[in-house]
């Protein structure tokens, strides 16, 4: 799904069927959400998330999930404002 302005793509969301590994059920999954830098803060990402939510509901899913880097505070705050809540924490050790 994309949002265009004057023929140019300014934002994009890739949403698909995923799996909630905690509950063991299918859910909607946002694999990618991107907005052109000059359009950040203008509601584009919010519109894309709403499109993803509509798609997930139409597909019969009761949950929508995504992954975000713990260091990406900007994205974490955005998703929190959009109603997402942390469910698990994945930890990694570099070898």
PDB file of N, CA and C in Angstrom:
ATOM      1  N   UNK A   1       0.847  -1.168   0.000  1.00  0.00           N
ATOM      2  CA  UNK A   1       0.000   0.000   0.000  1.00  0.00           C
ATOM      3  C   UNK A   1       0.892   1.230   0.000  1.00  0.00           C
ATOM      4  N   UNK A   2       0.466   2.235  -0.723  1.00  0.00           N
ATOM      5  CA  UNK A   2       1.298   3.428  -0.828  1.00  0.00           C
ATOM      6  C   UNK A   2       0.436   4.680  -0.791  1.00  0.00           C
ATOM      7  N   UNK A   3       1.080   5.781  -0.462  1.00  0.00           N
ATOM      8  CA  UNK A   3       0.463   7.097  -0.548  1.00  0.00           C
ATOM      9  C   UNK A   3       1.304   7.899  -1.524  1.00  0.00           C
ATOM     10  N   UNK A   4       0.622   8.524  -2.470  1.00  0.00           N
ATOM     11  CA  UNK A   4       1.315   9.336  -3.468  1.00  0.00           C
ATOM     12  C   UNK A   4       0.852  10.778  -3.382  1.00  0.00           C
ATOM     13  N   UNK A   5       1.747  11.661  -3.759  1.00  0.00           N
ATOM     14  CA  UNK A   5       1.439  13.087  -3.831  1.00  0.00           C
ATOM     15  C   UNK A   5       2.012  13.598  -5.141  1.00  0.00           C
ATOM     16  N   UNK A   6       1.184  14.185  -5.950  1.00  0.00           N
ATOM     17  CA  UNK A   6       1.560  14.670  -7.287  1.00  0.00           C
ATOM     18  C   UNK A   6       2.359  13.622  -8.070  1.00  0.00           C
ATOM     19  N   UNK A   7       1.844  12.378  -8.034  1.00  0.00           N
ATOM     20  CA  UNK A   7       2.448  11.311  -8.810  1.00  0.00           C
ATOM     21  C   UNK A   7       3.704  10.693  -8.227  1.00  0.00           C
ATOM     22  N   UNK A   8       4.139  11.149  -7.057  1.00  0.00           N
ATOM     23  CA  UNK A   8       5.351  10.614  -6.437  1.00  0.00           C
ATOM     24  C   UNK A   8       4.984   9.861  -5.158  1.00  0.00           C
ATOM     25  N   UNK A   9       5.527   8.662  -5.016  1.00  0.00           N
ATOM     26  CA  UNK A   9       5.282   7.870  -3.812  1.00  0.00           C
ATOM     27  C   UNK A   9       6.000   8.524  -2.635  1.00  0.00           C
ATOM     28  N   UNK A  10       5.235   8.887  -1.595  1.00  0.00           N
ATOM     29  CA  UNK A  10       5.837   9.538  -0.424  1.00  0.00           C
ATOM     30  C   UNK A  10       5.826   8.646   0.809  1.00  0.00           C
ATOM     31  N   UNK A  11       5.096   7.540   0.732  1.00  0.00           N
ATOM     32  CA  UNK A  11       5.060   6.611   1.850  1.00  0.00           C
ATOM     33  C   UNK A  11       4.588   5.253   1.387  1.00  0.00           C
ATOM     34  N   UNK A  12       5.013   4.212   2.114  1.00  0.00           N
ATOM     35  CA  UNK A  12       4.731   2.847   1.703  1.00  0.00           C
ATOM     36  C   UNK A  12       4.634   1.968   2.934  1.00  0.00           C
ATOM     37  N   UNK A  13       3.667   1.056   2.942  1.00  0.00           N
ATOM     38  CA  UNK A  13       3.594   0.053   3.999  1.00  0.00           C
ATOM     39  C   UNK A  13       3.415  -1.313   3.346  1.00  0.00           C
ATOM     40  N   UNK A  14       4.194  -2.273   3.808  1.00  0.00           N
ATOM     41  CA  UNK A  14       4.075  -3.658   3.373  1.00  0.00           C
ATOM     42  C   UNK A  14       3.470  -4.416   4.546  1.00  0.00           C
ATOM     43  N   UNK A  15       2.228  -4.847   4.382  1.00  0.00           N
ATOM     44  CA  UNK A  15       1.545  -5.595   5.437  1.00  0.00           C
ATOM     45  C   UNK A  15       1.140  -6.947   4.871  1.00  0.00           C
ATOM     46  N   UNK A  16       1.293  -7.972   5.677  1.00  0.00           N
ATOM     47  CA  UNK A  16       1.015  -9.333   5.214  1.00  0.00           C
ATOM     48  C   UNK A  16       0.566 -10.179   6.393  1.00  0.00           C
ATOM     49  N   UNK A  17       0.242 -11.419   6.111  1.00  0.00           N
ATOM     50  CA  UNK A  17      -0.094 -12.335   7.198  1.00  0.00           C
ATOM     51  C   UNK A  17       1.182 -12.701   7.942  1.00  0.00           C
ATOM     52  N   UNK A  18       1.098 -12.683   9.244  1.00  0.00           N
ATOM     53  CA  UNK A  18       2.220 -13.079  10.080  1.00  0.00           C
ATOM     54  C   UNK A  18       1.743 -14.051  11.138  1.00  0.00           C
ATOM     55  N   UNK A  19       2.585 -14.305  12.100  1.00  0.00           N
ATOM     56  CA  UNK A  19       2.243 -15.220  13.177  1.00  0.00           C
ATOM     57  C   UNK A  19       2.628 -14.605  14.505  1.00  0.00           C
ATOM     58  N   UNK A  20       1.712 -14.625  15.435  1.00  0.00           N
ATOM     59  CA  UNK A  20       1.995 -14.178  16.793  1.00  0.00           C
ATOM     60  C   UNK A  20       2.606 -15.367  17.523  1.00  0.00           C
ATOM     61  N   UNK A  21       3.911 -15.340  17.706  1.00  0.00           N
ATOM     62  CA  UNK A  21       4.605 -16.477  18.303  1.00  0.00           C
ATOM     63  C   UNK A  21       4.253 -16.679  19.769  1.00  0.00           C
ATOM     64  N   UNK A  22       3.783 -15.642  20.440  1.00  0.00           N
ATOM     65  CA  UNK A  22       3.400 -15.765  21.846  1.00  0.00           C
ATOM     66  C   UNK A  22       2.074 -16.509  21.962  1.00  0.00           C
ATOM     67  N   UNK A  23       1.087 -16.099  21.182  1.00  0.00           N
ATOM     68  CA  UNK A  23      -0.239 -16.715  21.250  1.00  0.00           C
ATOM     69  C   UNK A  23      -0.410 -17.874  20.280  1.00  0.00           C
ATOM     70  N   UNK A  24       0.508 -17.992  19.316  1.00  0.00           N
ATOM     71  CA  UNK A  24       0.423 -19.071  18.346  1.00  0.00           C
ATOM     72  C   UNK A  24      -0.727 -18.921  17.364  1.00  0.00           C
ATOM     73  N   UNK A  25      -1.070 -17.686  17.018  1.00  0.00           N
ATOM     74  CA  UNK A  25      -2.159 -17.466  16.073  1.00  0.00           C
ATOM     75  C   UNK A  25      -1.714 -16.522  14.965  1.00  0.00           C
ATOM     76  N   UNK A  26      -2.427 -16.603  13.854  1.00  0.00           N
ATOM     77  CA  UNK A  26      -2.131 -15.720  12.727  1.00  0.00           C
ATOM     78  C   UNK A  26      -2.532 -14.290  13.079  1.00  0.00           C
ATOM     79  N   UNK A  27      -1.820 -13.341  12.499  1.00  0.00           N
ATOM     80  CA  UNK A  27      -2.118 -11.923  12.722  1.00  0.00           C
ATOM     81  C   UNK A  27      -1.649 -11.145  11.502  1.00  0.00           C
ATOM     82  N   UNK A  28      -2.046  -9.893  11.416  1.00  0.00           N
ATOM     83  CA  UNK A  28      -1.488  -9.014  10.409  1.00  0.00           C
ATOM     84  C   UNK A  28      -0.083  -8.632  10.848  1.00  0.00           C
ATOM     85  N   UNK A  29       0.808  -8.419   9.896  1.00  0.00           N
ATOM     86  CA  UNK A  29       2.197  -8.095  10.231  1.00  0.00           C
ATOM     87  C   UNK A  29       2.702  -6.992   9.307  1.00  0.00           C
ATOM     88  N   UNK A  30       3.132  -5.884   9.896  1.00  0.00           N
ATOM     89  CA  UNK A  30       3.737  -4.804   9.122  1.00  0.00           C
ATOM     90  C   UNK A  30       5.212  -5.144   8.946  1.00  0.00           C
ATOM     91  N   UNK A  31       5.580  -5.540   7.724  1.00  0.00           N
ATOM     92  CA  UNK A  31       6.959  -5.916   7.438  1.00  0.00           C
ATOM     93  C   UNK A  31       7.827  -4.690   7.179  1.00  0.00           C
ATOM     94  N   UNK A  32       7.216  -3.620   6.654  1.00  0.00           N
ATOM     95  CA  UNK A  32       7.971  -2.407   6.332  1.00  0.00           C
ATOM     96  C   UNK A  32       7.026  -1.219   6.312  1.00  0.00           C
ATOM     97  N   UNK A  33       7.459  -0.123   6.907  1.00  0.00           N
ATOM     98  CA  UNK A  33       6.748   1.148   6.814  1.00  0.00           C
ATOM     99  C   UNK A  33       7.807   2.208   6.572  1.00  0.00           C
ATOM    100  N   UNK A  34       7.657   2.954   5.484  1.00  0.00           N
ATOM    101  CA  UNK A  34       8.654   3.966   5.137  1.00  0.00           C
ATOM    102  C   UNK A  34       7.956   5.224   4.637  1.00  0.00           C
ATOM    103  N   UNK A  35       8.504   6.374   5.031  1.00  0.00           N
ATOM    104  CA  UNK A  35       7.985   7.675   4.611  1.00  0.00           C
ATOM    105  C   UNK A  35       9.175   8.518   4.172  1.00  0.00           C
ATOM    106  N   UNK A  36       9.032   9.199   3.041  1.00  0.00           N
ATOM    107  CA  UNK A  36      10.086  10.108   2.589  1.00  0.00           C
ATOM    108  C   UNK A  36      10.352  11.136   3.687  1.00  0.00           C
ATOM    109  N   UNK A  37      11.617  11.396   3.940  1.00  0.00           N
ATOM    110  CA  UNK A  37      12.020  12.260   5.051  1.00  0.00           C
ATOM    111  C   UNK A  37      11.294  13.606   5.056  1.00  0.00           C
ATOM    112  N   UNK A  38      11.133  14.216   3.888  1.00  0.00           N
ATOM    113  CA  UNK A  38      10.504  15.545   3.846  1.00  0.00           C
ATOM    114  C   UNK A  38       9.006  15.499   4.170  1.00  0.00           C
ATOM    115  N   UNK A  39       8.437  14.300   4.260  1.00  0.00           N
ATOM    116  CA  UNK A  39       7.015  14.162   4.588  1.00  0.00           C
ATOM    117  C   UNK A  39       6.791  13.607   5.992  1.00  0.00           C
ATOM    118  N   UNK A  40       7.863  13.407   6.743  1.00  0.00           N
ATOM    119  CA  UNK A  40       7.719  12.938   8.124  1.00  0.00           C
ATOM    120  C   UNK A  40       7.006  13.998   8.954  1.00  0.00           C
ATOM    121  N   UNK A  41       6.200  13.543   9.900  1.00  0.00           N
ATOM    122  CA  UNK A  41       5.492  14.457  10.784  1.00  0.00           C
ATOM    123  C   UNK A  41       4.254  15.090  10.170  1.00  0.00           C
ATOM    124  N   UNK A  42       3.838  14.595   9.000  1.00  0.00           N
ATOM    125  CA  UNK A  42       2.678  15.175   8.312  1.00  0.00           C
ATOM    126  C   UNK A  42       1.490  14.220   8.270  1.00  0.00           C
ATOM    127  N   UNK A  43       1.548  13.143   9.054  1.00  0.00           N
ATOM    128  CA  UNK A  43       0.429  12.208   9.110  1.00  0.00           C
ATOM    129  C   UNK A  43       0.470  11.086   8.095  1.00  0.00           C
ATOM    130  N   UNK A  44       1.527  11.027   7.289  1.00  0.00           N
ATOM    131  CA  UNK A  44       1.621   9.988   6.259  1.00  0.00           C
ATOM    132  C   UNK A  44       1.738   8.606   6.905  1.00  0.00           C
ATOM    133  N   UNK A  45       2.637   8.457   7.853  1.00  0.00           N
ATOM    134  CA  UNK A  45       2.815   7.160   8.517  1.00  0.00           C
ATOM    135  C   UNK A  45       1.542   6.747   9.243  1.00  0.00           C
ATOM    136  N   UNK A  46       0.885   7.697   9.868  1.00  0.00           N
ATOM    137  CA  UNK A  46      -0.366   7.407  10.573  1.00  0.00           C
ATOM    138  C   UNK A  46      -1.414   6.875   9.589  1.00  0.00           C
ATOM    139  N   UNK A  47      -1.517   7.486   8.421  1.00  0.00           N
ATOM    140  CA  UNK A  47      -2.451   7.013   7.393  1.00  0.00           C
ATOM    141  C   UNK A  47      -2.096   5.610   6.920  1.00  0.00           C
ATOM    142  N   UNK A  48      -0.810   5.351   6.764  1.00  0.00           N
ATOM    143  CA  UNK A  48      -0.376   4.026   6.324  1.00  0.00           C
ATOM    144  C   UNK A  48      -0.697   2.961   7.368  1.00  0.00           C
ATOM    145  N   UNK A  49      -0.495   3.276   8.639  1.00  0.00           N
ATOM    146  CA  UNK A  49      -0.833   2.320   9.702  1.00  0.00           C
ATOM    147  C   UNK A  49      -2.336   2.057   9.690  1.00  0.00           C
ATOM    148  N   UNK A  50      -3.134   3.087   9.505  1.00  0.00           N
ATOM    149  CA  UNK A  50      -4.591   2.907   9.447  1.00  0.00           C
ATOM    150  C   UNK A  50      -4.980   2.022   8.256  1.00  0.00           C
ATOM    151  N   UNK A  51      -4.309   2.186   7.114  1.00  0.00           N
ATOM    152  CA  UNK A  51      -4.560   1.313   5.962  1.00  0.00           C
ATOM    153  C   UNK A  51      -4.222  -0.130   6.315  1.00  0.00           C
ATOM    154  N   UNK A  52      -3.095  -0.326   6.995  1.00  0.00           N
ATOM    155  CA  UNK A  52      -2.688  -1.672   7.399  1.00  0.00           C
ATOM    156  C   UNK A  52      -3.703  -2.267   8.373  1.00  0.00           C
ATOM    157  N   UNK A  53      -4.202  -1.453   9.295  1.00  0.00           N
ATOM    158  CA  UNK A  53      -5.207  -1.924  10.251  1.00  0.00           C
ATOM    159  C   UNK A  53      -6.482  -2.350   9.528  1.00  0.00           C
ATOM    160  N   UNK A  54      -6.930  -1.544   8.564  1.00  0.00           N
ATOM    161  CA  UNK A  54      -8.141  -1.888   7.798  1.00  0.00           C
ATOM    162  C   UNK A  54      -7.944  -3.212   7.061  1.00  0.00           C
ATOM    163  N   UNK A  55      -6.776  -3.362   6.426  1.00  0.00           N
ATOM    164  CA  UNK A  55      -6.492  -4.605   5.700  1.00  0.00           C
ATOM    165  C   UNK A  55      -6.541  -5.797   6.649  1.00  0.00           C
ATOM    166  N   UNK A  56      -5.888  -5.669   7.810  1.00  0.00           N
ATOM    167  CA  UNK A  56      -5.842  -6.773   8.772  1.00  0.00           C
ATOM    168  C   UNK A  56      -7.250  -7.142   9.245  1.00  0.00           C
ATOM    169  N   UNK A  57      -8.075  -6.141   9.516  1.00  0.00           N
ATOM    170  CA  UNK A  57      -9.458  -6.418   9.936  1.00  0.00           C
ATOM    171  C   UNK A  57     -10.235  -7.105   8.822  1.00  0.00           C
ATOM    172  N   UNK A  58     -10.073  -6.620   7.582  1.00  0.00           N
ATOM    173  CA  UNK A  58     -10.757  -7.238   6.439  1.00  0.00           C
ATOM    174  C   UNK A  58     -10.339  -8.689   6.256  1.00  0.00           C
ATOM    175  N   UNK A  59      -9.098  -9.004   6.601  1.00  0.00           N
ATOM    176  CA  UNK A  59      -8.593 -10.376   6.482  1.00  0.00           C
ATOM    177  C   UNK A  59      -9.021 -11.248   7.660  1.00  0.00           C
ATOM    178  N   UNK A  60      -9.678 -10.643   8.649  1.00  0.00           N
ATOM    179  CA  UNK A  60     -10.173 -11.403   9.792  1.00  0.00           C
ATOM    180  C   UNK A  60      -9.209 -11.508  10.961  1.00  0.00           C
ATOM    181  N   UNK A  61      -8.115 -10.748  10.931  1.00  0.00           N
ATOM    182  CA  UNK A  61      -7.150 -10.786  12.029  1.00  0.00           C
ATOM    183  C   UNK A  61      -7.616  -9.889  13.174  1.00  0.00           C
ATOM    184  N   UNK A  62      -7.329 -10.303  14.386  1.00  0.00           N
ATOM    185  CA  UNK A  62      -7.686  -9.492  15.551  1.00  0.00           C
ATOM    186  C   UNK A  62      -6.484  -8.741  16.112  1.00  0.00           C
ATOM    187  N   UNK A  63      -5.308  -8.977  15.529  1.00  0.00           N
ATOM    188  CA  UNK A  63      -4.090  -8.320  16.010  1.00  0.00           C
ATOM    189  C   UNK A  63      -3.224  -7.905  14.825  1.00  0.00           C
ATOM    190  N   UNK A  64      -2.447  -6.834  15.048  1.00  0.00           N
ATOM    191  CA  UNK A  64      -1.493  -6.347  14.051  1.00  0.00           C
ATOM    192  C   UNK A  64      -0.158  -6.193  14.755  1.00  0.00           C
ATOM    193  N   UNK A  65       0.886  -6.786  14.202  1.00  0.00           N
ATOM    194  CA  UNK A  65       2.200  -6.798  14.844  1.00  0.00           C
ATOM    195  C   UNK A  65       3.254  -6.206  13.918  1.00  0.00           C
ATOM    196  N   UNK A  66       4.396  -5.880  14.494  1.00  0.00           N
ATOM    197  CA  UNK A  66       5.556  -5.415  13.740  1.00  0.00           C
ATOM    198  C   UNK A  66       6.781  -5.550  14.620  1.00  0.00           C
ATOM    199  N   UNK A  67       7.937  -5.443  14.021  1.00  0.00           N
ATOM    200  CA  UNK A  67       9.202  -5.430  14.752  1.00  0.00           C
ATOM    201  C   UNK A  67       9.860  -4.085  14.534  1.00  0.00           C
ATOM    202  N   UNK A  68      10.527  -3.590  15.564  1.00  0.00           N
ATOM    203  CA  UNK A  68      11.226  -2.311  15.476  1.00  0.00           C
ATOM    204  C   UNK A  68      12.490  -2.420  16.327  1.00  0.00           C
ATOM    205  N   UNK A  69      13.576  -1.818  15.869  1.00  0.00           N
ATOM    206  CA  UNK A  69      14.811  -1.837  16.642  1.00  0.00           C
ATOM    207  C   UNK A  69      14.617  -1.092  17.956  1.00  0.00           C
ATOM    208  N   UNK A  70      15.104  -1.667  19.038  1.00  0.00           N
ATOM    209  CA  UNK A  70      14.986  -1.045  20.359  1.00  0.00           C
ATOM    210  C   UNK A  70      15.649   0.323  20.398  1.00  0.00           C
ATOM    211  N   UNK A  71      16.651   0.537  19.568  1.00  0.00           N
ATOM    212  CA  UNK A  71      17.365   1.819  19.545  1.00  0.00           C
ATOM    213  C   UNK A  71      16.626   2.897  18.742  1.00  0.00           C
ATOM    214  N   UNK A  72      15.566   2.533  18.042  1.00  0.00           N
ATOM    215  CA  UNK A  72      14.826   3.485  17.212  1.00  0.00           C
ATOM    216  C   UNK A  72      13.726   4.146  18.053  1.00  0.00           C
ATOM    217  N   UNK A  73      14.136   5.070  18.905  1.00  0.00           N
ATOM    218  CA  UNK A  73      13.207   5.711  19.833  1.00  0.00           C
ATOM    219  C   UNK A  73      12.105   6.474  19.105  1.00  0.00           C
ATOM    220  N   UNK A  74      12.435   7.093  17.981  1.00  0.00           N
ATOM    221  CA  UNK A  74      11.443   7.838  17.199  1.00  0.00           C
ATOM    222  C   UNK A  74      10.302   6.909  16.773  1.00  0.00           C
ATOM    223  N   UNK A  75      10.658   5.753  16.224  1.00  0.00           N
ATOM    224  CA  UNK A  75       9.645   4.797  15.775  1.00  0.00           C
ATOM    225  C   UNK A  75       8.885   4.207  16.957  1.00  0.00           C
ATOM    226  N   UNK A  76       9.590   3.898  18.033  1.00  0.00           N
ATOM    227  CA  UNK A  76       8.921   3.345  19.213  1.00  0.00           C
ATOM    228  C   UNK A  76       7.848   4.295  19.736  1.00  0.00           C
ATOM    229  N   UNK A  77       8.161   5.570  19.807  1.00  0.00           N
ATOM    230  CA  UNK A  77       7.182   6.562  20.275  1.00  0.00           C
ATOM    231  C   UNK A  77       6.009   6.663  19.306  1.00  0.00           C
ATOM    232  N   UNK A  78       6.301   6.648  18.007  1.00  0.00           N
ATOM    233  CA  UNK A  78       5.234   6.711  17.007  1.00  0.00           C
ATOM    234  C   UNK A  78       4.281   5.530  17.170  1.00  0.00           C
ATOM    235  N   UNK A  79       4.836   4.316  17.246  1.00  0.00           N
ATOM    236  CA  UNK A  79       3.982   3.135  17.345  1.00  0.00           C
ATOM    237  C   UNK A  79       3.201   3.120  18.654  1.00  0.00           C
ATOM    238  N   UNK A  80       3.796   3.598  19.726  1.00  0.00           N
ATOM    239  CA  UNK A  80       3.078   3.685  20.998  1.00  0.00           C
ATOM    240  C   UNK A  80       1.877   4.632  20.857  1.00  0.00           C
ATOM    241  N   UNK A  81       2.092   5.787  20.223  1.00  0.00           N
ATOM    242  CA  UNK A  81       0.985   6.732  20.000  1.00  0.00           C
ATOM    243  C   UNK A  81      -0.095   6.112  19.107  1.00  0.00           C
ATOM    244  N   UNK A  82       0.307   5.209  18.220  1.00  0.00           N
ATOM    245  CA  UNK A  82      -0.640   4.549  17.316  1.00  0.00           C
ATOM    246  C   UNK A  82      -1.363   3.386  17.991  1.00  0.00           C
ATOM    247  N   UNK A  83      -1.048   3.115  19.261  1.00  0.00           N
ATOM    248  CA  UNK A  83      -1.752   2.084  20.009  1.00  0.00           C
ATOM    249  C   UNK A  83      -1.037   0.754  20.139  1.00  0.00           C
ATOM    250  N   UNK A  84       0.173   0.639  19.605  1.00  0.00           N
ATOM    251  CA  UNK A  84       0.936  -0.600  19.739  1.00  0.00           C
ATOM    252  C   UNK A  84       1.564  -0.669  21.125  1.00  0.00           C
ATOM    253  N   UNK A  85       1.683  -1.892  21.636  1.00  0.00           N
ATOM    254  CA  UNK A  85       2.299  -2.109  22.945  1.00  0.00           C
ATOM    255  C   UNK A  85       3.341  -3.212  22.827  1.00  0.00           C
ATOM    256  N   UNK A  86       4.455  -3.076  23.555  1.00  0.00           N
ATOM    257  CA  UNK A  86       5.463  -4.144  23.531  1.00  0.00           C
ATOM    258  C   UNK A  86       4.860  -5.450  24.047  1.00  0.00           C
ATOM    259  N   UNK A  87       5.235  -6.545  23.400  1.00  0.00           N
ATOM    260  CA  UNK A  87       4.733  -7.847  23.816  1.00  0.00           C
ATOM    261  C   UNK A  87       5.872  -8.751  24.287  1.00  0.00           C
ATOM    262  N   UNK A  88       6.981  -8.721  23.567  1.00  0.00           N
ATOM    263  CA  UNK A  88       8.153  -9.504  23.956  1.00  0.00           C
ATOM    264  C   UNK A  88       9.388  -8.642  23.751  1.00  0.00           C
ATOM    265  N   UNK A  89      10.475  -9.072  24.335  1.00  0.00           N
ATOM    266  CA  UNK A  89      11.760  -8.413  24.110  1.00  0.00           C
ATOM    267  C   UNK A  89      12.723  -9.488  23.632  1.00  0.00           C
ATOM    268  N   UNK A  90      13.331  -9.263  22.492  1.00  0.00           N
ATOM    269  CA  UNK A  90      14.304 -10.195  21.932  1.00  0.00           C
ATOM    270  C   UNK A  90      15.683  -9.666  22.274  1.00  0.00           C
ATOM    271  N   UNK A  91      16.532 -10.509  22.819  1.00  0.00           N
ATOM    272  CA  UNK A  91      17.890 -10.089  23.159  1.00  0.00           C
ATOM    273  C   UNK A  91      18.879 -10.841  22.278  1.00  0.00           C
ATOM    274  N   UNK A  92      19.960 -10.158  21.923  1.00  0.00           N
ATOM    275  CA  UNK A  92      20.972 -10.722  21.030  1.00  0.00           C
ATOM    276  C   UNK A  92      22.348 -10.459  21.620  1.00  0.00           C
ATOM    277  N   UNK A  93      23.230 -11.404  21.447  1.00  0.00           N
ATOM    278  CA  UNK A  93      24.620 -11.244  21.860  1.00  0.00           C
ATOM    279  C   UNK A  93      25.490 -11.388  20.622  1.00  0.00           C
ATOM    280  N   UNK A  94      26.315 -10.382  20.349  1.00  0.00           N
ATOM    281  CA  UNK A  94      27.244 -10.465  19.226  1.00  0.00           C
ATOM    282  C   UNK A  94      28.374 -11.406  19.588  1.00  0.00           C
ATOM    283  N   UNK A  95      28.761 -12.244  18.655  1.00  0.00           N
ATOM    284  CA  UNK A  95      29.853 -13.202  18.882  1.00  0.00           C
ATOM    285  C   UNK A  95      31.049 -12.849  18.033  1.00  0.00           C
TER     286      UNK A  95
END
